[in-house]
PDB file of C-alpha atoms and ligand atoms in Angstrom:
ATOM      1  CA  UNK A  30     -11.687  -6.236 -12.490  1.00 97.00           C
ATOM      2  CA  UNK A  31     -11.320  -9.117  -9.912  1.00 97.00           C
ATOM      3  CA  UNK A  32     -11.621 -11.936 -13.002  1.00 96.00           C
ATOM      4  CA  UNK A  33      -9.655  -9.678 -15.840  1.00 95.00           C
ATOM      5  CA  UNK A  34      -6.700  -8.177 -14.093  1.00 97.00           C
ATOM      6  CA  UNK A  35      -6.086 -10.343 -11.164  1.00 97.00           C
ATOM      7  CA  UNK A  36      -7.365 -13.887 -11.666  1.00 97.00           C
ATOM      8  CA  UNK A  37      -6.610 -14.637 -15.041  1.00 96.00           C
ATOM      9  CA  UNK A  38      -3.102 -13.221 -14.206  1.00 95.00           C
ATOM     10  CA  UNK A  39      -1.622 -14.353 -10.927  1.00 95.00           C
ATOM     11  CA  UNK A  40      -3.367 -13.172  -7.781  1.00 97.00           C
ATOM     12  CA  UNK A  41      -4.534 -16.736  -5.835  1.00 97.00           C
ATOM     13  CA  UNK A  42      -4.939 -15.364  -2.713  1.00 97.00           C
ATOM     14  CA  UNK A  43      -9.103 -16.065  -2.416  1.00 97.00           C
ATOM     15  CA  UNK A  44      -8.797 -13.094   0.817  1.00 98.00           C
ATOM     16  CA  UNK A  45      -7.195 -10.615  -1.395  1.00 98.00           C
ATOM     17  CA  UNK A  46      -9.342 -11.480  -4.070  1.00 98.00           C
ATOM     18  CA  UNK A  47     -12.794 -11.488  -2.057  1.00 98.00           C
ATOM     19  CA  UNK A  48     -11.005  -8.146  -0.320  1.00 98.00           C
ATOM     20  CA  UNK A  49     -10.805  -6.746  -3.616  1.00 98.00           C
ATOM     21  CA  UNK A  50     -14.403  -7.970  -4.391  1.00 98.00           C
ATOM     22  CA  UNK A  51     -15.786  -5.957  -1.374  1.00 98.00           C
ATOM     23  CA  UNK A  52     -13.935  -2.257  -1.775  1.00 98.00           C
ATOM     24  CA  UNK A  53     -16.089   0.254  -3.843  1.00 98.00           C
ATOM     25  CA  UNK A  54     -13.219   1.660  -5.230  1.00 98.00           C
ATOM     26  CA  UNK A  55     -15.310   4.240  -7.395  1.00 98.00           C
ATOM     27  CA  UNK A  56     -15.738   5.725  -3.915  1.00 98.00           C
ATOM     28  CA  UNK A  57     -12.004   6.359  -3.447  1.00 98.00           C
ATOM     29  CA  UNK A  58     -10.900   8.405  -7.339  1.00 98.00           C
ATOM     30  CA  UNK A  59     -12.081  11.843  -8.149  1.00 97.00           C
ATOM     31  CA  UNK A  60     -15.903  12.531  -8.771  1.00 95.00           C
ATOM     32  CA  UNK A  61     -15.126  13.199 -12.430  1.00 96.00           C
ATOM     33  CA  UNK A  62     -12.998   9.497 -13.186  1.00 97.00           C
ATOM     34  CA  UNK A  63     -15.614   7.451 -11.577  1.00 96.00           C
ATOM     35  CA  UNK A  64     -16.193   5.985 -15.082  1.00 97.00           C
ATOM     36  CA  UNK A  65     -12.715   5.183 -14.887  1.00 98.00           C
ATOM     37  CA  UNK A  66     -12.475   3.418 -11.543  1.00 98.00           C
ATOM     38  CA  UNK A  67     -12.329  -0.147 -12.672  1.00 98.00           C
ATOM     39  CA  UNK A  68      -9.672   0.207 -15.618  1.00 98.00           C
ATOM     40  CA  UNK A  69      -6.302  -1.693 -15.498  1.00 97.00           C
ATOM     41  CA  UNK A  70      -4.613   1.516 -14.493  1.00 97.00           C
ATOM     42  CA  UNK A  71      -3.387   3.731 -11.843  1.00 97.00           C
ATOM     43  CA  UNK A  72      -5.331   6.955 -12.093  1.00 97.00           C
ATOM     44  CA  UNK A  73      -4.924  10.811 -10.831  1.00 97.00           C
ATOM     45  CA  UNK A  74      -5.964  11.642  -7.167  1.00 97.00           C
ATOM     46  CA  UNK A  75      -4.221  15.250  -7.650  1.00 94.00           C
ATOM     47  CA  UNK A  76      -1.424  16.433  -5.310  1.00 93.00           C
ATOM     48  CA  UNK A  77       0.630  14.925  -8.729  1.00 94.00           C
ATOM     49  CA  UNK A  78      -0.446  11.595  -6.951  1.00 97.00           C
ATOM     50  CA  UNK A  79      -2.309   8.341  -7.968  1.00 97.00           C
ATOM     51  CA  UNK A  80      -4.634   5.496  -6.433  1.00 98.00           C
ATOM     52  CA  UNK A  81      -2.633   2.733  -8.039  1.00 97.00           C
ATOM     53  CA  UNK A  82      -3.179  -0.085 -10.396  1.00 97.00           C
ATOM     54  CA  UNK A  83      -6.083  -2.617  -8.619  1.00 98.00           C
ATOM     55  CA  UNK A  84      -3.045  -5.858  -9.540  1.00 97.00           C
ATOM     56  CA  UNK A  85      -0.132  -3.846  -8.185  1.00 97.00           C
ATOM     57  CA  UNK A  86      -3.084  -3.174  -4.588  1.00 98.00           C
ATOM     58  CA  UNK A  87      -3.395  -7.093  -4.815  1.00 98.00           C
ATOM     59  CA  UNK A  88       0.019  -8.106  -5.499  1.00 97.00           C
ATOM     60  CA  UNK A  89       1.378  -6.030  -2.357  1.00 98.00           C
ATOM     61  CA  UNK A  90      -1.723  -7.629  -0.484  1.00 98.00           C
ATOM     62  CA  UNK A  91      -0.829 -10.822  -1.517  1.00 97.00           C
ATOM     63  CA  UNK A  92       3.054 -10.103  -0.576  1.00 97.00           C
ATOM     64  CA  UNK A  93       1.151  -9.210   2.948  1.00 98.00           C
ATOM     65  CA  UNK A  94       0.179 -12.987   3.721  1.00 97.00           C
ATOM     66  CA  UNK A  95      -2.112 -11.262   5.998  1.00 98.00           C
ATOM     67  CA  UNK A  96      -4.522 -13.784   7.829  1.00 97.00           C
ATOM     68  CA  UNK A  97      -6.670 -11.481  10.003  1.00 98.00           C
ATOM     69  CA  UNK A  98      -4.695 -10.835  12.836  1.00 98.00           C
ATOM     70  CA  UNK A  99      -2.275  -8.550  12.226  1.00 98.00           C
ATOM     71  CA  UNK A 100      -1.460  -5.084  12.892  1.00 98.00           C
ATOM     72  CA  UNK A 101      -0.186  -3.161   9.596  1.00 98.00           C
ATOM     73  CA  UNK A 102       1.372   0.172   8.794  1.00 98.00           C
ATOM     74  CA  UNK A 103       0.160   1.708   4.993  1.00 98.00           C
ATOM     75  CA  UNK A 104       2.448   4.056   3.915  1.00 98.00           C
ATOM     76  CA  UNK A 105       1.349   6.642   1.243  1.00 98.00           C
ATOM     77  CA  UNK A 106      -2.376   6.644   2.076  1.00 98.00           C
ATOM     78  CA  UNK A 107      -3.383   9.079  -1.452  1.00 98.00           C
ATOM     79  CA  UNK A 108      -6.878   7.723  -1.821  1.00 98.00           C
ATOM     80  CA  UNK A 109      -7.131   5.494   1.265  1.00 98.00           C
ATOM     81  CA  UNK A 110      -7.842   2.343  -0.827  1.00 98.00           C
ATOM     82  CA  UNK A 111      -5.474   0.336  -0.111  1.00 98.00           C
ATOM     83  CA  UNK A 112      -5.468   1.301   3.270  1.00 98.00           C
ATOM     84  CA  UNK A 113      -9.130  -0.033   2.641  1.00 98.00           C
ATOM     85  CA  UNK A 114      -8.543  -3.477   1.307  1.00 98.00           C
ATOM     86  CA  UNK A 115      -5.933  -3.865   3.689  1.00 98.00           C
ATOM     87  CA  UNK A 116      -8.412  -3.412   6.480  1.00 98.00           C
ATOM     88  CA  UNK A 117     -10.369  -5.974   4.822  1.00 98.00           C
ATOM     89  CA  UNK A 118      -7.036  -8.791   5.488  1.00 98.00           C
ATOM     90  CA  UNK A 119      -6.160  -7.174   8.752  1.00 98.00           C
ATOM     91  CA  UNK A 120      -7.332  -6.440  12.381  1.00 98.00           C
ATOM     92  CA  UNK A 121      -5.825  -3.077  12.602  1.00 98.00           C
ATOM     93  CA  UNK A 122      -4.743  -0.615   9.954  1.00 98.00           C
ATOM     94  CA  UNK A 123      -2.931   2.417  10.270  1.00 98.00           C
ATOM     95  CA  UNK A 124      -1.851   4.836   6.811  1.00 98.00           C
ATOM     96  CA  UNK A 125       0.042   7.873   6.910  1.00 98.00           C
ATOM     97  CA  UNK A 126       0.703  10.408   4.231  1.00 98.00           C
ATOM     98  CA  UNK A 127       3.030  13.267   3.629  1.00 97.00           C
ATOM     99  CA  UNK A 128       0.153  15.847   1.570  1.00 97.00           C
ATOM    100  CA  UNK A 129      -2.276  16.752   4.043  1.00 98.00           C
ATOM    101  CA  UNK A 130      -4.856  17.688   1.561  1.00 97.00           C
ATOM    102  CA  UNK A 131      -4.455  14.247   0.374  1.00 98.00           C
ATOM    103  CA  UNK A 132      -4.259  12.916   4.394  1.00 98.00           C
ATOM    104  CA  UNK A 133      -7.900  14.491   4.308  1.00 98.00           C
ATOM    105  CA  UNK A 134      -9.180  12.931   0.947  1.00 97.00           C
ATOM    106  CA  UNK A 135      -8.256   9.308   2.611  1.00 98.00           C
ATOM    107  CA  UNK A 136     -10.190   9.924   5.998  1.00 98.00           C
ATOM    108  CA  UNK A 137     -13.241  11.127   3.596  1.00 98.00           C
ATOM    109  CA  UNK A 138     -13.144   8.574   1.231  1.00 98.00           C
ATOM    110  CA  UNK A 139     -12.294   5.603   4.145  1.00 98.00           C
ATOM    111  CA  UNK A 140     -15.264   6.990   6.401  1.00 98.00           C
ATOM    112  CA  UNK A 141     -18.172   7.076   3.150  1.00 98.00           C
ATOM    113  CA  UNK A 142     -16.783   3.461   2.215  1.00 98.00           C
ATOM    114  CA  UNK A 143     -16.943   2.594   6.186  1.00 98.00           C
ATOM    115  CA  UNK A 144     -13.543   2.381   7.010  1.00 98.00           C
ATOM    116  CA  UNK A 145     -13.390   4.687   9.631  1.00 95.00           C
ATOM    117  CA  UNK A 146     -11.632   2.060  12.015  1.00 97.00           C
ATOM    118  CA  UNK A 147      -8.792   3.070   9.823  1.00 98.00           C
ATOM    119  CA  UNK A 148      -6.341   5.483  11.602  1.00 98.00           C
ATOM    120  CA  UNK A 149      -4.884   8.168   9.334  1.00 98.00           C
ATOM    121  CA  UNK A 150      -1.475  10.317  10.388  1.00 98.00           C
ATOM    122  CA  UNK A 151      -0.164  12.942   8.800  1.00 98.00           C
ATOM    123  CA  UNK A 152       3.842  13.095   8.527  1.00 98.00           C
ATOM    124  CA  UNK A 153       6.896  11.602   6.760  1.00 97.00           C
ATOM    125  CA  UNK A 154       6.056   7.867   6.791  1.00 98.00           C
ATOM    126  CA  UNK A 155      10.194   7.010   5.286  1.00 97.00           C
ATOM    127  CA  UNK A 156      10.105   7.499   9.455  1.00 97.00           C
ATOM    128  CA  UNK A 157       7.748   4.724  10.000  1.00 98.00           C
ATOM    129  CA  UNK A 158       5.105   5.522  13.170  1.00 98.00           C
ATOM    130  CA  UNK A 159       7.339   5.264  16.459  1.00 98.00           C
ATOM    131  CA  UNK A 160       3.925   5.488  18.416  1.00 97.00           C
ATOM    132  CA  UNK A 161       2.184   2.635  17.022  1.00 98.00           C
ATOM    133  CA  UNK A 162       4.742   0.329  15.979  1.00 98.00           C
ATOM    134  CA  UNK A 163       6.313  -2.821  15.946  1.00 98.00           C
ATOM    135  CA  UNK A 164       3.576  -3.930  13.100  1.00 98.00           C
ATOM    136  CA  UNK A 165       3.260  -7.412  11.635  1.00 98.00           C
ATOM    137  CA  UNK A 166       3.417  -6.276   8.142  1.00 98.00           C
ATOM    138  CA  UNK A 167       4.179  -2.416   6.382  1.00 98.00           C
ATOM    139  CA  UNK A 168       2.844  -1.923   3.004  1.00 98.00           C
ATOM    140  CA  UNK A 169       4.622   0.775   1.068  1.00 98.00           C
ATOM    141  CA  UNK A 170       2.958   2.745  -2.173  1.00 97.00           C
ATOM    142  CA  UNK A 171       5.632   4.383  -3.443  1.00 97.00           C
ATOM    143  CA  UNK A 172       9.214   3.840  -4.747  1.00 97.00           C
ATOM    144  CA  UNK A 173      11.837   3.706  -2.059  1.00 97.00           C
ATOM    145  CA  UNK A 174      15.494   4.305  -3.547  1.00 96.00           C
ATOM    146  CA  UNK A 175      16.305   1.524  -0.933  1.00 96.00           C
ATOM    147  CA  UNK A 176      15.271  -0.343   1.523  1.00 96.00           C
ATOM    148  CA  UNK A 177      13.772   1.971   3.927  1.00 96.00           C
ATOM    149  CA  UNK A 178      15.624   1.165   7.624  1.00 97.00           C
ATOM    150  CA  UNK A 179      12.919   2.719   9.910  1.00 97.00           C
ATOM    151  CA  UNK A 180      10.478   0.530   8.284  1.00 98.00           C
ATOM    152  CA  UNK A 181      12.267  -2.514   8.456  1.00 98.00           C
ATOM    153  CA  UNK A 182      13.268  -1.554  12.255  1.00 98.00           C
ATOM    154  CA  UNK A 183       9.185  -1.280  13.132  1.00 98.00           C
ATOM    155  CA  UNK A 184       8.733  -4.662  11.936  1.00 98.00           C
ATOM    156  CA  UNK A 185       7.820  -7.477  14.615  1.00 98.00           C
ATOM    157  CA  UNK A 186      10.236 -10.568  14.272  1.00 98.00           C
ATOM    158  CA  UNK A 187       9.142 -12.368  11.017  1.00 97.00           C
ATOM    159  CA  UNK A 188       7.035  -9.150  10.088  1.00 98.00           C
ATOM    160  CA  UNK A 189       6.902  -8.343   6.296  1.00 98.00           C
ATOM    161  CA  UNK A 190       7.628  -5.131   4.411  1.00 98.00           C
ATOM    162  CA  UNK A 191       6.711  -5.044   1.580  1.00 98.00           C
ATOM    163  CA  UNK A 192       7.987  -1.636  -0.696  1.00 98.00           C
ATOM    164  CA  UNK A 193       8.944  -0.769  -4.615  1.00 97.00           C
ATOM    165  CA  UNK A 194      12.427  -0.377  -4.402  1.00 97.00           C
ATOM    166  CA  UNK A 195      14.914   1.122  -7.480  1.00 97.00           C
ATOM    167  CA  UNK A 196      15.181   4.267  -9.182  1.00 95.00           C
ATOM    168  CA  UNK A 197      12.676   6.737 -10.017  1.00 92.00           C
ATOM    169  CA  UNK A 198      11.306   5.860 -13.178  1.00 92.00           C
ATOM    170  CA  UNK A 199      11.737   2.037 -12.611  1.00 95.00           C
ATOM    171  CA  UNK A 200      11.668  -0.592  -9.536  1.00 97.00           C
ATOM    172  CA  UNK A 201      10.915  -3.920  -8.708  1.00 97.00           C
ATOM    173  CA  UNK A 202       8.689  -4.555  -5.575  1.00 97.00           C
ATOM    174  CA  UNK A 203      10.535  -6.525  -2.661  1.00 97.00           C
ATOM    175  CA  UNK A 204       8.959  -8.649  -0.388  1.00 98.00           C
ATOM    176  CA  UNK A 205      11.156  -8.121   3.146  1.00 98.00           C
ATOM    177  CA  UNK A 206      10.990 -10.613   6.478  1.00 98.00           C
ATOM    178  CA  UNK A 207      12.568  -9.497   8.973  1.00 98.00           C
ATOM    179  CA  UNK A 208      15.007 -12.510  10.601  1.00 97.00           C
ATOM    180  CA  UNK A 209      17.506 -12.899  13.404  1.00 96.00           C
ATOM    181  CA  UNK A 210      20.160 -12.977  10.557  1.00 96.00           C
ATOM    182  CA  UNK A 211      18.715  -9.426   9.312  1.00 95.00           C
ATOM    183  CA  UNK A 212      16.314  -8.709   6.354  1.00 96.00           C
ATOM    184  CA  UNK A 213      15.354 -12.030   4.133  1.00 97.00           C
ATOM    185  CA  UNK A 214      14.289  -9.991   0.468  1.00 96.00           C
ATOM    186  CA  UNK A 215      12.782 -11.610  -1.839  1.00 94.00           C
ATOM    187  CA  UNK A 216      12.905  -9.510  -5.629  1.00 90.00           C
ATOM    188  CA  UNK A 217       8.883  -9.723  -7.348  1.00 87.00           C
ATOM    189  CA  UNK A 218       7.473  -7.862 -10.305  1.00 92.00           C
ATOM    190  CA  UNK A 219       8.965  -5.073 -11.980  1.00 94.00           C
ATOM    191  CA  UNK A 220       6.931  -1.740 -11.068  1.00 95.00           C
ATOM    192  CA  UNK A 221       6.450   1.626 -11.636  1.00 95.00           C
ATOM    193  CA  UNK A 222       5.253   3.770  -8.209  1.00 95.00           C
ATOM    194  CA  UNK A 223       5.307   7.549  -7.584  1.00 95.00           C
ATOM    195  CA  UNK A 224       8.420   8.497  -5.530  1.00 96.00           C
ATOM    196  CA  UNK A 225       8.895   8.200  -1.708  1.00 96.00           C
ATOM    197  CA  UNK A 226       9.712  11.423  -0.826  1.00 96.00           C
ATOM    198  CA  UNK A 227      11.491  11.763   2.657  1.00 95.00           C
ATOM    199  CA  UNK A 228      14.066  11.588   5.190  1.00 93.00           C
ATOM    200  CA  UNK A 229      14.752   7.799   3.483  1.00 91.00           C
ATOM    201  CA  UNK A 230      13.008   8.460   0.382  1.00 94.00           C
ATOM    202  CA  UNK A 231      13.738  10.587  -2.881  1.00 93.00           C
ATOM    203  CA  UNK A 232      14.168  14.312  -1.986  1.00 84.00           C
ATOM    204  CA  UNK A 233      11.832  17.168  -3.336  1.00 59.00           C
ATOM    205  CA  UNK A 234       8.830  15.760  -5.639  1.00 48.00           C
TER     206      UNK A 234
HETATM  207  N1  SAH B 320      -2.078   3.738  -1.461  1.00 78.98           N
HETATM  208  C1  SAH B 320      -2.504   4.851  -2.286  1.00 78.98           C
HETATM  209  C2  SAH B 320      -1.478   5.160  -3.338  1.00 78.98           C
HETATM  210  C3  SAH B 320      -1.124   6.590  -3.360  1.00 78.98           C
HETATM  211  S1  SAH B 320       0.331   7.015  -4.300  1.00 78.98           S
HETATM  212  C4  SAH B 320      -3.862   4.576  -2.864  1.00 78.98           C
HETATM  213  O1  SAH B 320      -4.342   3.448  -2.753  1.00 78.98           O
HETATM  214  O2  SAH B 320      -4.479   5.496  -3.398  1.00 78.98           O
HETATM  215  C5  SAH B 320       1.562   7.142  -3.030  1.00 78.98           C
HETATM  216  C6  SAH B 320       1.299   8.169  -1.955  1.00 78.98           C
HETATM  217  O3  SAH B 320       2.478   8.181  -1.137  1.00 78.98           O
HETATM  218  C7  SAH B 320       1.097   9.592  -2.430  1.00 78.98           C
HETATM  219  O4  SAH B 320      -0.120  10.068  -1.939  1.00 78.98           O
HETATM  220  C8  SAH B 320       2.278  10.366  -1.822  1.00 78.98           C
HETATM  221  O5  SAH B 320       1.957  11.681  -1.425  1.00 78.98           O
HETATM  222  C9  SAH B 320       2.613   9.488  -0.636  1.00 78.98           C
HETATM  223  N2  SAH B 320       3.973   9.646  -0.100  1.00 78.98           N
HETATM  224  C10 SAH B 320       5.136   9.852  -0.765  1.00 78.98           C
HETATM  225  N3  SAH B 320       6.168   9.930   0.093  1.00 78.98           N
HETATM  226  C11 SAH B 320       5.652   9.754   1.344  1.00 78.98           C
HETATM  227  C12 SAH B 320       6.205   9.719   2.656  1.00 78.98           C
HETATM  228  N4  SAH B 320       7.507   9.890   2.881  1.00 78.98           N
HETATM  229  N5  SAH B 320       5.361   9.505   3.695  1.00 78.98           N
HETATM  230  C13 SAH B 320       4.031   9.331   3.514  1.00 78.98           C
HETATM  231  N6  SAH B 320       3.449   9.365   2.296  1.00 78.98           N
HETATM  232  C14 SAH B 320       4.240   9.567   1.222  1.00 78.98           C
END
């Protein structure tokens, strides 16, 4: 997976990389896709959810330019894994979810791949997490029909956001700093994530 769908196309970050090396993420899709885990491919985590694609994982990580330090906000925990390889770039990590069913799959799956330093909240993440923020980086998994204010507001100064933004079938994923002269976006790949549903998301499912 590392080699195939990230080196040989355009992930160069060796942390994201070796973080990417390091997460079993058989341990974070259903029992019956195991098989599956490694394929170039988001995959079904039920809820009408899915753990996405391993690039699209290290292309938001990479977006990150995480070092070690930082404190980061995961937003749209399904699985956990990314809230796992992020905890792998990061000092702290904490991932909220709207589903609580699916809230409870990610504390399962993060505490049998020993993540359990990983804090997971329940709620409407489009809100950001008042009690834990400002955060040095947020790391969004699903499509935002714009840039998500909350988020950027929960940012530290030159704190990065990184979030699909377009319509629901389509987006491209931006890469946000937050500046004195207000949010610096840069446009990257063109994506495709499961809707942000919330106060500054999509509305119903
Ligand atoms: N990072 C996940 C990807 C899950 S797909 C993984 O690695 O498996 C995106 C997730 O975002 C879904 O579980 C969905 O329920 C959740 N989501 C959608 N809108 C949300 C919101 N407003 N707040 C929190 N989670 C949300």
């Amino acid at each position: 997976m590392v080699q195939r769908q990230l080196r040989e196309r355009d992930i160069t970050d060796e942390r994201v990389l070796a973080a990417m090396e390091r997460v079993p993420r058989e341990l974070f899709v259903p029992a019956d896709l195991r098989e599956h885990a490694y394929k170039d491919a988001a995959l079904p985590i039920g809820g009408g959810q899915t753990i996405s694609q391993p690039y699209m994982v290290a292309r938001i990580c990479e977006a990150l330019a995480l070092t070690g330090r930082e404190r980061v906000l995961d937003v749209g925990s399904g699985s956990g894994y990314q809230a796992a390889v992020i905890a792998e770039l990061a000092a702290e990590v904490d991932t909220i979810e709207r589903i609580p069913e699916l809230a409870e799959v990610a504390r399962a799956n993060l505490t049998a791949a020993g993540y359990d330093r990983v804090r997971v909240h329940i709620g409407d993440g489009t809100r950001g997490l008042p009690e834990r923020a400002p955060f040095d980086a947020i790391a969004v998994a699903a499509a935002a029909p714009e840039l998500p204010q909350a988020l950027y507001d929960q940012l530290e100064p030159r704190g990065r956001l990184v979030v699909p933004v377009g319509r629901r079938r389509v987006q491209r994923l931006e890469v946000v700093v937050r500046s004195p002269e207000g949010p610096a976006i840069v446009r990257s790949v063109p994506c495709r994530f499961v809707p942000l549903v919330g106060e500054q998301g999509f509305n119903g499912g």
